[in-house]
Amino acid sequence: MPNGQIAFALARIGVFLRSLAWEQAEPTGVNPTQAQILARLASRGPSRVSVLAADLGVTQPTLSDAVAALLRKGHLKREPDPVDGRAVRLHLTELGRRVAEAAKNPPPVLMSALDTLSPGDRDAMQRALIGLIRALQIARAIPLQRMCVTCAHFRPHAHDDADAPHRCAFVDAAFGDAALRIDCGDHEGAPEEDLAHIWARFSKVA
Ligand code: SF4
């Protein structure tokens, strides 16, 4: 398929997902941006506004409006940063945690659509999406994603086992493509000079 058609298909899916995000967020009383903030705090723990803005790829003023609304509605609370008492971090309240839990469930209609694909097509899609996210990240079009293919602990094709060819040095265990992470809490960014080598080994170019 030509790149233009792929870009068009991705844009159509993006519009669909955006509208689903509104539908899913509405009953919980937050908008999709606010739901993303809550989900991010649930997965990464308490954060400063500046860190959260960088994670989500939005400006601080944009984020501040959404954060102010969440503070008002009781989804978030501010507490001093233990590392620097002059700074504050955002924490989820019990209400915020409940909404974050609901927000992180993938839309059932999307899961059903993915179920219609063959395992081979899903594997190919997973690899293609990881490659696309990585390329957008390198182009600085999206914020850093905590993916295996950019992680210092990732050892692609370290084993002669088709089911579990890769190794995670952090947990010291072998794993297969199906367990490749897109957002891992244990991710540690690989040095810039190693990224191309990791990708080449993963893609079996090297
Ligand atoms: S620490 Fe996480 S991101 Fe890094 S290789 Fe292990 S599973 Fe992948």
PDB file of C-alpha atoms and ligand atoms in Angstrom:
ATOM      1  CA  MET A   1       0.000   0.000   0.000  1.00  0.00           C
ATOM      2  CA  PRO A   2       1.451   3.454  -0.856  1.00  0.00           C
ATOM      3  CA  ASN A   3       2.459   5.663   2.101  1.00  0.00           C
ATOM      4  CA  GLY A   4      -0.283   8.185   1.329  1.00  0.00           C
ATOM      5  CA  GLN A   5      -2.955   5.505   1.659  1.00  0.00           C
ATOM      6  CA  ILE A   6      -1.423   4.215   4.907  1.00  0.00           C
ATOM      7  CA  ALA A   7      -1.367   7.767   6.286  1.00  0.00           C
ATOM      8  CA  PHE A   8      -5.009   8.194   5.237  1.00  0.00           C
ATOM      9  CA  ALA A   9      -6.000   4.923   6.933  1.00  0.00           C
ATOM     10  CA  LEU A  10      -4.174   5.920  10.134  1.00  0.00           C
ATOM     11  CA  ALA A  11      -5.887   9.324  10.103  1.00  0.00           C
ATOM     12  CA  ARG A  12      -9.311   7.647   9.754  1.00  0.00           C
ATOM     13  CA  ILE A  13      -8.560   5.318  12.647  1.00  0.00           C
ATOM     14  CA  GLY A  14      -7.270   8.312  14.649  1.00  0.00           C
ATOM     15  CA  VAL A  15     -10.569  10.195  14.154  1.00  0.00           C
ATOM     16  CA  PHE A  16     -12.513   7.088  15.167  1.00  0.00           C
ATOM     17  CA  LEU A  17     -10.392   6.571  18.297  1.00  0.00           C
ATOM     18  CA  ARG A  18     -10.713  10.217  19.263  1.00  0.00           C
ATOM     19  CA  SER A  19     -14.488  10.043  19.074  1.00  0.00           C
ATOM     20  CA  LEU A  20     -14.465   6.779  21.057  1.00  0.00           C
ATOM     21  CA  ALA A  21     -12.271   8.467  23.682  1.00  0.00           C
ATOM     22  CA  TRP A  22     -14.928  11.201  24.088  1.00  0.00           C
ATOM     23  CA  GLU A  23     -17.675   8.589  24.382  1.00  0.00           C
ATOM     24  CA  GLN A  24     -15.711   6.563  26.915  1.00  0.00           C
ATOM     25  CA  ALA A  25     -14.683   9.593  28.999  1.00  0.00           C
ATOM     26  CA  GLU A  26     -18.068  11.339  29.091  1.00  0.00           C
ATOM     27  CA  PRO A  27     -19.806   9.157  31.728  1.00  0.00           C
ATOM     28  CA  THR A  28     -16.840   9.578  34.066  1.00  0.00           C
ATOM     29  CA  GLY A  29     -17.120  13.382  33.990  1.00  0.00           C
ATOM     30  CA  VAL A  30     -13.724  14.073  32.394  1.00  0.00           C
ATOM     31  CA  ASN A  31     -12.640  14.846  28.837  1.00  0.00           C
ATOM     32  CA  PRO A  32     -10.103  12.699  26.904  1.00  0.00           C
ATOM     33  CA  THR A  33      -7.150  14.960  27.799  1.00  0.00           C
ATOM     34  CA  GLN A  34      -8.054  14.803  31.476  1.00  0.00           C
ATOM     35  CA  ALA A  35      -8.512  11.019  31.217  1.00  0.00           C
ATOM     36  CA  GLN A  36      -5.023  10.757  29.684  1.00  0.00           C
ATOM     37  CA  ILE A  37      -3.537  12.732  32.584  1.00  0.00           C
ATOM     38  CA  LEU A  38      -5.176  10.420  35.105  1.00  0.00           C
ATOM     39  CA  ALA A  39      -4.092   7.289  33.211  1.00  0.00           C
ATOM     40  CA  ARG A  40      -0.514   8.574  32.984  1.00  0.00           C
ATOM     41  CA  LEU A  41      -0.357   9.321  36.714  1.00  0.00           C
ATOM     42  CA  ALA A  42      -1.783   5.845  37.436  1.00  0.00           C
ATOM     43  CA  SER A  43       0.935   4.172  35.362  1.00  0.00           C
ATOM     44  CA  ARG A  44       3.911   6.369  36.304  1.00  0.00           C
ATOM     45  CA  GLY A  45       3.044   7.586  39.786  1.00  0.00           C
ATOM     46  CA  PRO A  46       3.010  11.160  41.163  1.00  0.00           C
ATOM     47  CA  SER A  47       4.555  13.730  38.781  1.00  0.00           C
ATOM     48  CA  ARG A  48       5.388  17.373  38.465  1.00  0.00           C
ATOM     49  CA  VAL A  49       3.346  19.284  35.881  1.00  0.00           C
ATOM     50  CA  SER A  50       6.472  19.842  33.751  1.00  0.00           C
ATOM     51  CA  VAL A  51       7.246  16.099  33.638  1.00  0.00           C
ATOM     52  CA  LEU A  52       3.640  15.233  32.857  1.00  0.00           C
ATOM     53  CA  ALA A  53       3.522  17.806  30.033  1.00  0.00           C
ATOM     54  CA  ALA A  54       6.702  16.337  28.490  1.00  0.00           C
ATOM     55  CA  ASP A  55       5.322  12.777  28.819  1.00  0.00           C
ATOM     56  CA  LEU A  56       2.084  13.692  27.093  1.00  0.00           C
ATOM     57  CA  GLY A  57       3.701  15.935  24.479  1.00  0.00           C
ATOM     58  CA  VAL A  58       1.669  19.042  25.336  1.00  0.00           C
ATOM     59  CA  THR A  59       2.659  22.502  26.510  1.00  0.00           C
ATOM     60  CA  GLN A  60       2.543  23.369  30.210  1.00  0.00           C
ATOM     61  CA  PRO A  61      -0.194  26.038  29.731  1.00  0.00           C
ATOM     62  CA  THR A  62      -2.386  23.481  27.903  1.00  0.00           C
ATOM     63  CA  LEU A  63      -1.829  20.933  30.635  1.00  0.00           C
ATOM     64  CA  SER A  64      -2.353  23.458  33.431  1.00  0.00           C
ATOM     65  CA  ASP A  65      -5.963  24.113  32.356  1.00  0.00           C
ATOM     66  CA  ALA A  66      -6.781  20.391  32.412  1.00  0.00           C
ATOM     67  CA  VAL A  67      -4.979  19.916  35.735  1.00  0.00           C
ATOM     68  CA  ALA A  68      -6.848  22.866  37.286  1.00  0.00           C
ATOM     69  CA  ALA A  69     -10.169  21.255  36.270  1.00  0.00           C
ATOM     70  CA  LEU A  70      -9.120  17.895  37.736  1.00  0.00           C
ATOM     71  CA  LEU A  71      -8.044  19.555  41.007  1.00  0.00           C
ATOM     72  CA  ARG A  72     -11.392  21.354  41.191  1.00  0.00           C
ATOM     73  CA  LYS A  73     -13.345  18.159  40.564  1.00  0.00           C
ATOM     74  CA  GLY A  74     -11.367  16.221  43.183  1.00  0.00           C
ATOM     75  CA  HIS A  75      -9.529  13.797  40.881  1.00  0.00           C
ATOM     76  CA  LEU A  76      -6.103  15.166  41.819  1.00  0.00           C
ATOM     77  CA  LYS A  77      -4.348  16.630  44.826  1.00  0.00           C
ATOM     78  CA  ARG A  78      -1.057  18.501  45.161  1.00  0.00           C
ATOM     79  CA  GLU A  79       1.659  17.394  47.567  1.00  0.00           C
ATOM     80  CA  PRO A  80       5.237  18.631  48.100  1.00  0.00           C
ATOM     81  CA  ASP A  81       7.874  16.881  45.990  1.00  0.00           C
ATOM     82  CA  PRO A  82      10.014  14.830  48.449  1.00  0.00           C
ATOM     83  CA  VAL A  83      13.096  15.610  46.311  1.00  0.00           C
ATOM     84  CA  ASP A  84      12.547  19.385  46.310  1.00  0.00           C
ATOM     85  CA  GLY A  85      10.247  20.815  48.973  1.00  0.00           C
ATOM     86  CA  ARG A  86       9.650  23.999  46.911  1.00  0.00           C
ATOM     87  CA  ALA A  87       8.110  21.974  44.066  1.00  0.00           C
ATOM     88  CA  VAL A  88       4.812  20.099  44.074  1.00  0.00           C
ATOM     89  CA  ARG A  89       3.754  16.841  42.522  1.00  0.00           C
ATOM     90  CA  LEU A  90       0.305  15.795  41.372  1.00  0.00           C
ATOM     91  CA  HIS A  91      -1.217  12.723  43.030  1.00  0.00           C
ATOM     92  CA  LEU A  92      -4.375  10.817  42.172  1.00  0.00           C
ATOM     93  CA  THR A  93      -7.195  10.872  44.708  1.00  0.00           C
ATOM     94  CA  GLU A  94      -9.327   7.764  45.177  1.00  0.00           C
ATOM     95  CA  LEU A  95     -11.824   9.200  42.673  1.00  0.00           C
ATOM     96  CA  GLY A  96      -9.024   9.952  40.190  1.00  0.00           C
ATOM     97  CA  ARG A  97      -7.700   6.394  40.525  1.00  0.00           C
ATOM     98  CA  ARG A  98     -11.136   4.920  39.754  1.00  0.00           C
ATOM     99  CA  VAL A  99     -11.509   7.071  36.631  1.00  0.00           C
ATOM    100  CA  ALA A 100      -7.938   6.205  35.542  1.00  0.00           C
ATOM    101  CA  GLU A 101      -8.740   2.496  35.835  1.00  0.00           C
ATOM    102  CA  ALA A 102     -11.781   2.929  33.580  1.00  0.00           C
ATOM    103  CA  ALA A 103      -9.784   5.061  31.095  1.00  0.00           C
ATOM    104  CA  LYS A 104      -7.056   2.515  30.556  1.00  0.00           C
ATOM    105  CA  ASN A 105      -9.402  -0.213  29.274  1.00  0.00           C
ATOM    106  CA  PRO A 106      -9.129  -0.427  25.486  1.00  0.00           C
ATOM    107  CA  PRO A 107     -12.469   0.175  23.712  1.00  0.00           C
ATOM    108  CA  PRO A 108     -14.244  -3.226  23.274  1.00  0.00           C
ATOM    109  CA  VAL A 109     -15.165  -2.406  19.660  1.00  0.00           C
ATOM    110  CA  LEU A 110     -11.466  -1.952  18.826  1.00  0.00           C
ATOM    111  CA  MET A 111     -10.518  -5.188  20.614  1.00  0.00           C
ATOM    112  CA  SER A 112     -13.223  -7.050  18.643  1.00  0.00           C
ATOM    113  CA  ALA A 113     -11.945  -5.579  15.362  1.00  0.00           C
ATOM    114  CA  LEU A 114      -8.382  -6.682  16.212  1.00  0.00           C
ATOM    115  CA  ASP A 115      -9.703 -10.177  16.976  1.00  0.00           C
ATOM    116  CA  THR A 116     -10.809 -10.473  13.351  1.00  0.00           C
ATOM    117  CA  LEU A 117      -7.161 -10.264  12.155  1.00  0.00           C
ATOM    118  CA  SER A 118      -5.053 -13.381  11.757  1.00  0.00           C
ATOM    119  CA  PRO A 119      -2.231 -13.881  14.300  1.00  0.00           C
ATOM    120  CA  GLY A 120       0.263 -13.242  11.477  1.00  0.00           C
ATOM    121  CA  ASP A 121      -1.389  -9.928  10.577  1.00  0.00           C
ATOM    122  CA  ARG A 122      -1.444  -8.880  14.230  1.00  0.00           C
ATOM    123  CA  ASP A 123       2.270  -9.709  14.607  1.00  0.00           C
ATOM    124  CA  ALA A 124       3.090  -7.739  11.448  1.00  0.00           C
ATOM    125  CA  MET A 125       0.989  -4.831  12.694  1.00  0.00           C
ATOM    126  CA  GLN A 126       2.719  -4.860  16.072  1.00  0.00           C
ATOM    127  CA  ARG A 127       6.165  -4.667  14.436  1.00  0.00           C
ATOM    128  CA  ALA A 128       5.047  -1.966  12.003  1.00  0.00           C
ATOM    129  CA  LEU A 129       3.520   0.148  14.779  1.00  0.00           C
ATOM    130  CA  ILE A 130       6.618  -0.175  16.953  1.00  0.00           C
ATOM    131  CA  GLY A 131       8.723   0.930  13.979  1.00  0.00           C
ATOM    132  CA  LEU A 132       6.401   3.843  13.258  1.00  0.00           C
ATOM    133  CA  ILE A 133       6.345   5.036  16.872  1.00  0.00           C
ATOM    134  CA  ARG A 134      10.129   4.770  17.027  1.00  0.00           C
ATOM    135  CA  ALA A 135      10.549   6.802  13.814  1.00  0.00           C
ATOM    136  CA  LEU A 136       8.166   9.506  15.083  1.00  0.00           C
ATOM    137  CA  GLN A 137      10.052   9.578  18.369  1.00  0.00           C
ATOM    138  CA  ILE A 138      13.401  10.014  16.604  1.00  0.00           C
ATOM    139  CA  ALA A 139      11.871  12.820  14.523  1.00  0.00           C
ATOM    140  CA  ARG A 140      10.797  14.369  17.876  1.00  0.00           C
ATOM    141  CA  ALA A 141       7.206  14.406  16.637  1.00  0.00           C
ATOM    142  CA  ILE A 142       6.012  12.509  19.720  1.00  0.00           C
ATOM    143  CA  PRO A 143       7.391  12.299  23.266  1.00  0.00           C
ATOM    144  CA  LEU A 144       9.705   9.507  24.384  1.00  0.00           C
ATOM    145  CA  GLN A 145       7.831   6.204  24.619  1.00  0.00           C
ATOM    146  CA  ARG A 146       9.050   3.627  27.087  1.00  0.00           C
ATOM    147  CA  MET A 147       9.407   0.817  24.537  1.00  0.00           C
ATOM    148  CA  CYS A 148      11.671  -2.227  24.602  1.00  0.00           C
ATOM    149  CA  VAL A 149      13.298  -1.171  21.312  1.00  0.00           C
ATOM    150  CA  THR A 150      14.651   2.006  22.960  1.00  0.00           C
ATOM    151  CA  CYS A 151      15.569   0.407  26.290  1.00  0.00           C
ATOM    152  CA  ALA A 152      19.067  -0.136  27.665  1.00  0.00           C
ATOM    153  CA  HIS A 153      17.946  -3.515  29.059  1.00  0.00           C
ATOM    154  CA  PHE A 154      16.735  -4.873  25.725  1.00  0.00           C
ATOM    155  CA  ARG A 155      18.797  -7.649  24.084  1.00  0.00           C
ATOM    156  CA  PRO A 156      17.088  -8.378  20.753  1.00  0.00           C
ATOM    157  CA  HIS A 157      17.603 -11.854  19.280  1.00  0.00           C
ATOM    158  CA  ALA A 158      19.859 -12.908  22.126  1.00  0.00           C
ATOM    159  CA  HIS A 159      18.542 -16.498  22.012  1.00  0.00           C
ATOM    160  CA  ASP A 160      18.158 -19.190  19.408  1.00  0.00           C
ATOM    161  CA  ASP A 161      14.540 -19.755  20.362  1.00  0.00           C
ATOM    162  CA  ALA A 162      11.881 -18.683  17.870  1.00  0.00           C
ATOM    163  CA  ASP A 163       9.268 -18.379  20.654  1.00  0.00           C
ATOM    164  CA  ALA A 164      11.438 -16.289  22.990  1.00  0.00           C
ATOM    165  CA  PRO A 165      14.359 -14.798  21.048  1.00  0.00           C
ATOM    166  CA  HIS A 166      14.785 -11.568  23.073  1.00  0.00           C
ATOM    167  CA  ARG A 167      16.101 -10.938  26.565  1.00  0.00           C
ATOM    168  CA  CYS A 168      15.224  -8.323  29.140  1.00  0.00           C
ATOM    169  CA  ALA A 169      18.365  -7.771  31.202  1.00  0.00           C
ATOM    170  CA  PHE A 170      16.326  -5.956  33.854  1.00  0.00           C
ATOM    171  CA  VAL A 171      14.296  -9.013  34.846  1.00  0.00           C
ATOM    172  CA  ASP A 172      16.907 -11.378  33.352  1.00  0.00           C
ATOM    173  CA  ALA A 173      14.389 -13.347  31.302  1.00  0.00           C
ATOM    174  CA  ALA A 174      13.802 -14.339  27.697  1.00  0.00           C
ATOM    175  CA  PHE A 175      10.650 -13.264  25.899  1.00  0.00           C
ATOM    176  CA  GLY A 176       9.000 -13.233  22.483  1.00  0.00           C
ATOM    177  CA  ASP A 177       7.576 -10.534  20.250  1.00  0.00           C
ATOM    178  CA  ALA A 178       4.140 -10.857  21.854  1.00  0.00           C
ATOM    179  CA  ALA A 179       5.593  -9.557  25.139  1.00  0.00           C
ATOM    180  CA  LEU A 180       7.340  -6.523  23.604  1.00  0.00           C
ATOM    181  CA  ARG A 181       6.368  -3.497  25.697  1.00  0.00           C
ATOM    182  CA  ILE A 182       5.225  -0.120  24.413  1.00  0.00           C
ATOM    183  CA  ASP A 183       5.007   1.498  27.856  1.00  0.00           C
ATOM    184  CA  CYS A 184       7.150  -0.240  30.469  1.00  0.00           C
ATOM    185  CA  GLY A 185       7.608   1.093  33.984  1.00  0.00           C
ATOM    186  CA  ASP A 186      11.125  -0.399  34.155  1.00  0.00           C
ATOM    187  CA  HIS A 187      12.265   1.211  30.885  1.00  0.00           C
ATOM    188  CA  GLU A 188      15.655   2.891  30.949  1.00  0.00           C
ATOM    189  CA  GLY A 189      16.501   4.893  27.841  1.00  0.00           C
ATOM    190  CA  ALA A 190      19.399   3.387  25.866  1.00  0.00           C
ATOM    191  CA  PRO A 191      22.249   5.762  25.033  1.00  0.00           C
ATOM    192  CA  GLU A 192      21.585   7.677  21.787  1.00  0.00           C
ATOM    193  CA  GLU A 193      24.548   6.000  20.069  1.00  0.00           C
ATOM    194  CA  ASP A 194      23.152   2.496  20.778  1.00  0.00           C
ATOM    195  CA  LEU A 195      19.641   3.067  19.416  1.00  0.00           C
ATOM    196  CA  ALA A 196      20.402   2.304  15.773  1.00  0.00           C
ATOM    197  CA  HIS A 197      22.279  -0.884  16.698  1.00  0.00           C
ATOM    198  CA  ILE A 198      19.443  -2.130  18.926  1.00  0.00           C
ATOM    199  CA  TRP A 199      16.940  -1.455  16.154  1.00  0.00           C
ATOM    200  CA  ALA A 200      19.104  -3.132  13.512  1.00  0.00           C
ATOM    201  CA  ARG A 201      19.439  -6.272  15.653  1.00  0.00           C
ATOM    202  CA  PHE A 202      15.730  -6.268  16.400  1.00  0.00           C
ATOM    203  CA  SER A 203      14.928  -5.891  12.690  1.00  0.00           C
ATOM    204  CA  LYS A 204      17.487  -8.604  11.921  1.00  0.00           C
ATOM    205  CA  VAL A 205      19.444  -6.194   9.676  1.00  0.00           C
ATOM    206  CA  ALA A 206      22.649  -6.649  11.674  1.00  0.00           C
TER     207      ALA A 206
HETATM  208  S1  SF4 B   1      12.894  -3.146  31.166  1.00  0.00           S
HETATM  209 FE1  SF4 B   1      10.895  -3.071  30.148  1.00  0.00          FE
HETATM  210  S2  SF4 B   1      11.242  -1.884  28.274  1.00  0.00           S
HETATM  211 FE2  SF4 B   1      13.247  -2.557  29.046  1.00  0.00          FE
HETATM  212  S3  SF4 B   1      13.662  -4.472  27.928  1.00  0.00           S
HETATM  213 FE3  SF4 B   1      12.744  -4.995  29.918  1.00  0.00          FE
HETATM  214  S4  SF4 B   1      10.538  -5.202  29.430  1.00  0.00           S
HETATM  215 FE4  SF4 B   1      11.458  -4.055  27.730  1.00  0.00          FE
END
